[in-house]
Amino acid sequence: MILKGKHIILGITGSIAAYKAAYLIRTLVKKGAEVQVVITPAGKEFITPVTLSTLSSHPVISDFFSNRDGSWHSHVDLGLWADAMLIAPATASTIGKMANGIADNMLVTTYLSCKAPVFIAPAMDLDMFAHPATQQNLERLRSFGNRIIEPTEGELASHLVGKGRMEEPDKIVKVLEDFFTESNYFKGKKILITAGPTYEKIDPVRFIGNYSSGKMGYALAEACANWGAEVVLISGPVSLTTKHPAIRCIRVESANEMYKETVREFPTTNATLLCAAVADYRPEMEATDKIKREVTKEMTLHLVPNPDIAAALGAAKRPNQIVAGFALETNDELHHASDKLKRKNLDFIVLNSLRDKGAGFQCDTNKISILDKEGELTAYPLKSKQEVAADIATRLADLLNKV
Ligand code: CTP
């Protein structure tokens, strides 16, 4: 009964799939949720407010003001009341308005005021769904942290067959149940994550760096925060940002700065995931002025070693703290990963190989194996970095349950 007592705003828009909203409400209410329906004017053409208010035991909201007594429906209060907002069915038009902040109805104003997680179940004709405008709008909504419940393939209202059918109500409810279950996994835990490259300055305009994009570390930070953790993300220079309220991002540039911040946060953490591609060396001297070709002619950079953050934390960790690292290798992968696991006293190491297509720097996908300190190796198929993050977080949750 994970949905018991949960406040759910159900947004209904003008799609033939609106009839499924009746079953959706019934299932949510049966599972103990409180449902407040907000419907667009077009939605009312497909299903009557009387049906919806009877099933949800709440008057249906559609207008900014009540026609009966002129009272104002506060989308702000509604947004604060909700534990989740679900828009099912979501038409291409509503998706477009949500993606672009066009607040011309009660549903979109409520969406813009809503602080709770938002789930969107699109329903439309196959060509409308496939159109770049719809896809770009959905991508934009994903980038806001909204979750898209993908439509399924099948016969559509137009009798054409393709992708655009709203997901079945039982499956939509399962998505919500899974969300509320997962959002408790790391409750009360503080997780420290390092991400991205480090830049080691040569002079005011040049540095030694690497190709790390930070995508894996940021995906991990989001996954852990979505599962209820307080996350501290120590990020090297990357173009990514995160708006998740549970992620505190500390931006650094060099390995030394990353070391300082990580060591400072470490004592109060339950787990640390060292995802950053830390430069092993830095120039011994950083020139104060730009180095000039005419003056220098030939040059040799003298490099000195940087601190090994993983090894320092591995040596300092208490028995109830988990520390995990990454190993991106080009050859003899397992041997190198196993060596790092032992040398840095890690609980597990996530191994990926540049020999695998779709794995490594810059990609949106990754193919990993996890090697733990008992020597057990688990290999995963090629997945999106978000899915890989969920796999790593699952492994971490198992370990945290044991300490
Ligand atoms: N790491 C770290 N600090 C460093 C170097 C590495 O925290 N100065 C961490 C990485 O974030 C990663 C793990 O250690 O989790 C392994 O990093 P890698 O660069 O593969 O290890 P190195 O010991 O530097 O070995 P290599 O010679 O292969 O670079």
mmCIF file of N, CA and C in Angstrom, residues 305-382:
data_model
loop_
_atom_site.group_PDB
_atom_site.id
_atom_site.type_symbol
_atom_site.label_atom_id
_atom_site.label_comp_id
_atom_site.label_asym_id
_atom_site.label_seq_id
_atom_site.Cartn_x
_atom_site.Cartn_y
_atom_site.Cartn_z
ATOM 1 N N PRO A 305 52.816 14.200 -9.128
ATOM 2 C CA PRO A 305 51.574 13.437 -8.920
ATOM 3 C C PRO A 305 50.528 14.208 -8.111
ATOM 4 N N ASN A 306 49.262 13.983 -8.465
ATOM 5 C CA ASN A 306 48.139 14.531 -7.701
ATOM 6 C C ASN A 306 47.774 13.558 -6.594
ATOM 7 N N PRO A 307 47.040 14.040 -5.585
ATOM 8 C CA PRO A 307 46.580 13.090 -4.562
ATOM 9 C C PRO A 307 45.609 12.091 -5.168
ATOM 10 N N ASP A 308 45.626 10.854 -4.687
ATOM 11 C CA ASP A 308 44.672 9.842 -5.128
ATOM 12 C C ASP A 308 43.486 9.880 -4.160
ATOM 13 N N ILE A 309 42.400 10.480 -4.617
ATOM 14 C CA ILE A 309 41.237 10.698 -3.743
ATOM 15 C C ILE A 309 40.674 9.350 -3.289
ATOM 16 N N ALA A 310 40.510 8.426 -4.246
ATOM 17 C CA ALA A 310 39.923 7.120 -3.933
ATOM 18 C C ALA A 310 40.758 6.399 -2.878
ATOM 19 N N ALA A 311 42.067 6.407 -3.066
ATOM 20 C CA ALA A 311 42.941 5.702 -2.118
ATOM 21 C C ALA A 311 42.865 6.344 -0.738
ATOM 22 N N ALA A 312 42.796 7.685 -0.704
ATOM 23 C CA ALA A 312 42.726 8.378 0.592
ATOM 24 C C ALA A 312 41.432 8.016 1.321
ATOM 25 N N LEU A 313 40.320 7.999 0.604
ATOM 26 C CA LEU A 313 39.037 7.685 1.246
ATOM 27 C C LEU A 313 38.978 6.212 1.621
ATOM 28 N N GLY A 314 39.512 5.361 0.745
ATOM 29 C CA GLY A 314 39.540 3.918 1.026
ATOM 30 C C GLY A 314 40.308 3.630 2.302
ATOM 31 N N ALA A 315 41.390 4.390 2.523
ATOM 32 C CA ALA A 315 42.210 4.178 3.722
ATOM 33 C C ALA A 315 41.506 4.722 4.965
ATOM 34 N N ALA A 316 40.691 5.769 4.783
ATOM 35 C CA ALA A 316 40.087 6.439 5.948
ATOM 36 C C ALA A 316 38.710 5.885 6.303
ATOM 37 N N LYS A 317 38.150 5.052 5.447
ATOM 38 C CA LYS A 317 36.720 4.724 5.642
ATOM 39 C C LYS A 317 36.469 3.864 6.877
ATOM 40 N N ARG A 318 35.309 4.165 7.492
ATOM 41 C CA ARG A 318 34.869 3.373 8.653
ATOM 42 C C ARG A 318 34.149 2.129 8.124
ATOM 43 N N PRO A 319 33.977 1.096 8.985
ATOM 44 C CA PRO A 319 33.351 -0.139 8.489
ATOM 45 C C PRO A 319 31.935 0.074 7.931
ATOM 46 N N ASN A 320 31.239 1.118 8.400
ATOM 47 C CA ASN A 320 29.865 1.323 7.893
ATOM 48 C C ASN A 320 29.803 2.297 6.716
ATOM 49 N N GLN A 321 30.955 2.660 6.181
ATOM 50 C CA GLN A 321 30.968 3.537 5.000
ATOM 51 C C GLN A 321 31.326 2.728 3.755
ATOM 52 N N ILE A 322 30.594 2.988 2.683
ATOM 53 C CA ILE A 322 30.876 2.302 1.418
ATOM 54 C C ILE A 322 31.635 3.276 0.508
ATOM 55 N N VAL A 323 32.704 2.777 -0.096
ATOM 56 C CA VAL A 323 33.421 3.588 -1.094
ATOM 57 C C VAL A 323 33.566 2.758 -2.366
ATOM 58 N N ALA A 324 33.112 3.314 -3.482
ATOM 59 C CA ALA A 324 33.202 2.592 -4.758
ATOM 60 C C ALA A 324 33.871 3.471 -5.803
ATOM 61 N N GLY A 325 34.578 2.843 -6.715
ATOM 62 C CA GLY A 325 35.289 3.592 -7.745
ATOM 63 C C GLY A 325 34.939 3.107 -9.139
ATOM 64 N N PHE A 326 35.561 3.725 -10.101
ATOM 65 C CA PHE A 326 35.378 3.368 -11.510
ATOM 66 C C PHE A 326 36.732 3.037 -12.103
ATOM 67 N N ALA A 327 36.738 2.187 -13.103
ATOM 68 C CA ALA A 327 37.972 1.941 -13.850
ATOM 69 C C ALA A 327 37.627 1.917 -15.330
ATOM 70 N N LEU A 328 38.153 2.881 -16.046
ATOM 71 C CA LEU A 328 37.972 2.900 -17.503
ATOM 72 C C LEU A 328 39.286 2.432 -18.092
ATOM 73 N N GLU A 329 39.246 1.279 -18.735
ATOM 74 C CA GLU A 329 40.499 0.676 -19.192
ATOM 75 C C GLU A 329 40.482 0.475 -20.708
ATOM 76 N N THR A 330 41.680 0.259 -21.240
ATOM 77 C CA THR A 330 41.780 0.011 -22.681
ATOM 78 C C THR A 330 42.289 -1.407 -22.952
ATOM 79 N N ASN A 331 42.868 -2.029 -21.934
ATOM 80 C CA ASN A 331 43.429 -3.380 -22.104
ATOM 81 C C ASN A 331 43.520 -4.076 -20.747
ATOM 82 N N ASP A 332 43.570 -5.372 -20.752
ATOM 83 C CA ASP A 332 43.741 -6.133 -19.514
ATOM 84 C C ASP A 332 42.800 -5.630 -18.408
ATOM 85 N N GLU A 333 41.520 -5.407 -18.833
ATOM 86 C CA GLU A 333 40.566 -4.657 -18.005
ATOM 87 C C GLU A 333 40.386 -5.222 -16.600
ATOM 88 N N LEU A 334 40.081 -6.526 -16.549
ATOM 89 C CA LEU A 334 39.754 -7.129 -15.256
ATOM 90 C C LEU A 334 40.943 -7.072 -14.298
ATOM 91 N N HIS A 335 42.105 -7.313 -14.854
ATOM 92 C CA HIS A 335 43.325 -7.294 -14.044
ATOM 93 C C HIS A 335 43.523 -5.905 -13.423
ATOM 94 N N HIS A 336 43.398 -4.855 -14.258
ATOM 95 C CA HIS A 336 43.605 -3.486 -13.760
ATOM 96 C C HIS A 336 42.536 -3.117 -12.737
ATOM 97 N N ALA A 337 41.279 -3.504 -13.035
ATOM 98 C CA ALA A 337 40.176 -3.145 -12.137
ATOM 99 C C ALA A 337 40.380 -3.815 -10.772
ATOM 100 N N SER A 338 40.741 -5.075 -10.813
ATOM 101 C CA SER A 338 40.924 -5.826 -9.573
ATOM 102 C C SER A 338 42.077 -5.232 -8.763
ATOM 103 N N ASP A 339 43.125 -4.830 -9.462
ATOM 104 C CA ASP A 339 44.275 -4.211 -8.801
ATOM 105 C C ASP A 339 43.858 -2.906 -8.108
ATOM 106 N N LYS A 340 43.052 -2.082 -8.811
ATOM 107 C CA LYS A 340 42.617 -0.792 -8.231
ATOM 108 C C LYS A 340 41.700 -1.009 -7.041
ATOM 109 N N LEU A 341 40.815 -2.001 -7.169
ATOM 110 C CA LEU A 341 39.876 -2.323 -6.082
ATOM 111 C C LEU A 341 40.646 -2.592 -4.786
ATOM 112 N N LYS A 342 41.706 -3.399 -4.911
ATOM 113 C CA LYS A 342 42.484 -3.783 -3.719
ATOM 114 C C LYS A 342 43.348 -2.613 -3.254
ATOM 115 N N ARG A 343 44.058 -1.993 -4.219
ATOM 116 C CA ARG A 343 45.004 -0.927 -3.883
ATOM 117 C C ARG A 343 44.309 0.236 -3.181
ATOM 118 N N LYS A 344 43.053 0.523 -3.603
ATOM 119 C CA LYS A 344 42.341 1.699 -3.051
ATOM 120 C C LYS A 344 41.349 1.297 -1.958
ATOM 121 N N ASN A 345 41.334 0.005 -1.605
ATOM 122 C CA ASN A 345 40.449 -0.511 -0.541
ATOM 123 C C ASN A 345 38.975 -0.144 -0.807
ATOM 124 N N LEU A 346 38.503 -0.445 -2.022
ATOM 125 C CA LEU A 346 37.127 -0.097 -2.404
ATOM 126 C C LEU A 346 36.190 -1.264 -2.089
ATOM 127 N N ASP A 347 34.895 -0.948 -1.952
ATOM 128 C CA ASP A 347 33.901 -2.008 -1.728
ATOM 129 C C ASP A 347 33.492 -2.651 -3.042
ATOM 130 N N PHE A 348 33.413 -1.829 -4.078
ATOM 131 C CA PHE A 348 33.265 -2.397 -5.428
ATOM 132 C C PHE A 348 33.807 -1.410 -6.447
ATOM 133 N N ILE A 349 34.071 -1.917 -7.629
ATOM 134 C CA ILE A 349 34.577 -1.049 -8.696
ATOM 135 C C ILE A 349 33.748 -1.301 -9.957
ATOM 136 N N VAL A 350 33.409 -0.209 -10.623
ATOM 137 C CA VAL A 350 32.619 -0.291 -11.857
ATOM 138 C C VAL A 350 33.605 -0.233 -13.009
ATOM 139 N N LEU A 351 33.620 -1.293 -13.763
ATOM 140 C CA LEU A 351 34.617 -1.404 -14.829
ATOM 141 C C LEU A 351 33.957 -1.140 -16.177
ATOM 142 N N ASN A 352 34.572 -0.290 -16.983
ATOM 143 C CA ASN A 352 34.172 -0.215 -18.390
ATOM 144 C C ASN A 352 35.400 -0.140 -19.275
ATOM 145 N N SER A 353 35.212 -0.573 -20.514
ATOM 146 C CA SER A 353 36.354 -0.684 -21.408
ATOM 147 C C SER A 353 36.133 0.182 -22.637
ATOM 148 N N LEU A 354 37.178 0.896 -23.005
ATOM 149 C CA LEU A 354 37.072 1.695 -24.238
ATOM 150 C C LEU A 354 36.988 0.806 -25.474
ATOM 151 N N ARG A 355 37.238 -0.503 -25.287
ATOM 152 C CA ARG A 355 37.121 -1.422 -26.443
ATOM 153 C C ARG A 355 35.659 -1.735 -26.756
ATOM 154 N N ASP A 356 34.751 -1.466 -25.781
ATOM 155 C CA ASP A 356 33.331 -1.727 -26.022
ATOM 156 C C ASP A 356 32.704 -0.524 -26.713
ATOM 157 N N LYS A 357 32.022 -0.795 -27.832
ATOM 158 C CA LYS A 357 31.348 0.302 -28.551
ATOM 159 C C LYS A 357 30.233 0.859 -27.667
ATOM 160 N N GLY A 358 30.149 2.185 -27.574
ATOM 161 C CA GLY A 358 29.069 2.789 -26.791
ATOM 162 C C GLY A 358 29.402 2.946 -25.318
ATOM 163 N N ALA A 359 30.662 2.616 -24.938
ATOM 164 C CA ALA A 359 31.051 2.795 -23.535
ATOM 165 C C ALA A 359 32.121 3.877 -23.454
ATOM 166 N N GLY A 360 32.188 4.527 -22.306
ATOM 167 C CA GLY A 360 33.280 5.476 -22.077
ATOM 168 C C GLY A 360 32.876 6.931 -22.169
ATOM 169 N N PHE A 361 33.883 7.798 -22.380
ATOM 170 C CA PHE A 361 33.691 9.250 -22.349
ATOM 171 C C PHE A 361 32.670 9.725 -23.368
ATOM 172 N N GLN A 362 31.950 10.768 -23.027
ATOM 173 C CA GLN A 362 31.056 11.513 -23.923
ATOM 174 C C GLN A 362 29.786 10.769 -24.327
ATOM 175 N N CYS A 363 29.812 9.413 -24.349
ATOM 176 C CA CYS A 363 28.638 8.666 -24.837
ATOM 177 C C CYS A 363 27.442 8.868 -23.915
ATOM 178 N N ASP A 364 26.234 8.611 -24.478
ATOM 179 C CA ASP A 364 25.029 8.611 -23.634
ATOM 180 C C ASP A 364 24.758 7.212 -23.095
ATOM 181 N N THR A 365 25.563 6.248 -23.544
ATOM 182 C CA THR A 365 25.376 4.862 -23.095
ATOM 183 C C THR A 365 26.635 4.386 -22.376
ATOM 184 N N ASN A 366 26.514 3.240 -21.736
ATOM 185 C CA ASN A 366 27.686 2.657 -21.092
ATOM 186 C C ASN A 366 27.475 1.151 -20.952
ATOM 187 N N LYS A 367 28.576 0.432 -20.943
ATOM 188 C CA LYS A 367 28.504 -1.019 -20.750
ATOM 189 C C LYS A 367 29.457 -1.328 -19.601
ATOM 190 N N ILE A 368 28.896 -1.770 -18.494
ATOM 191 C CA ILE A 368 29.733 -1.917 -17.298
ATOM 192 C C ILE A 368 29.757 -3.357 -16.765
ATOM 193 N N SER A 369 30.759 -3.623 -15.940
ATOM 194 C CA SER A 369 30.766 -4.809 -15.087
ATOM 195 C C SER A 369 31.059 -4.298 -13.689
ATOM 196 N N ILE A 370 30.482 -4.939 -12.703
ATOM 197 C CA ILE A 370 30.788 -4.543 -11.319
ATOM 198 C C ILE A 370 31.564 -5.678 -10.656
ATOM 199 N N LEU A 371 32.733 -5.317 -10.138
ATOM 200 C CA LEU A 371 33.576 -6.293 -9.430
ATOM 201 C C LEU A 371 33.560 -5.919 -7.952
ATOM 202 N N ASP A 372 33.166 -6.875 -7.094
ATOM 203 C CA ASP A 372 33.143 -6.512 -5.666
ATOM 204 C C ASP A 372 34.359 -7.089 -4.951
ATOM 205 N N LYS A 373 34.495 -6.737 -3.668
ATOM 206 C CA LYS A 373 35.736 -7.113 -2.980
ATOM 207 C C LYS A 373 35.807 -8.604 -2.674
ATOM 208 N N GLU A 374 34.663 -9.321 -2.838
ATOM 209 C CA GLU A 374 34.694 -10.788 -2.690
ATOM 210 C C GLU A 374 35.144 -11.436 -4.004
ATOM 211 N N GLY A 375 35.373 -10.602 -5.021
ATOM 212 C CA GLY A 375 35.844 -11.123 -6.305
ATOM 213 C C GLY A 375 34.714 -11.493 -7.260
ATOM 214 N N GLU A 376 33.471 -11.185 -6.870
ATOM 215 C CA GLU A 376 32.337 -11.540 -7.743
ATOM 216 C C GLU A 376 32.172 -10.487 -8.844
ATOM 217 N N LEU A 377 32.042 -10.960 -10.070
ATOM 218 C CA LEU A 377 31.936 -10.049 -11.215
ATOM 219 C C LEU A 377 30.545 -10.159 -11.836
ATOM 220 N N THR A 378 29.840 -9.028 -11.978
ATOM 221 C CA THR A 378 28.530 -9.029 -12.632
ATOM 222 C C THR A 378 28.625 -8.169 -13.885
ATOM 223 N N ALA A 379 28.293 -8.751 -15.029
ATOM 224 C CA ALA A 379 28.367 -7.997 -16.288
ATOM 225 C C ALA A 379 26.960 -7.541 -16.688
ATOM 226 N N TYR A 380 26.844 -6.317 -17.169
ATOM 227 C CA TYR A 380 25.560 -5.759 -17.596
ATOM 228 C C TYR A 380 25.626 -5.461 -19.094
ATOM 229 N N PRO A 381 24.489 -5.536 -19.791
ATOM 230 C CA PRO A 381 24.511 -5.183 -21.220
ATOM 231 C C PRO A 381 24.634 -3.670 -21.437
ATOM 232 N N LEU A 382 24.824 -3.260 -22.686
ATOM 233 C CA LEU A 382 24.888 -1.828 -23.036
ATOM 234 C C LEU A 382 23.552 -1.167 -22.708
#
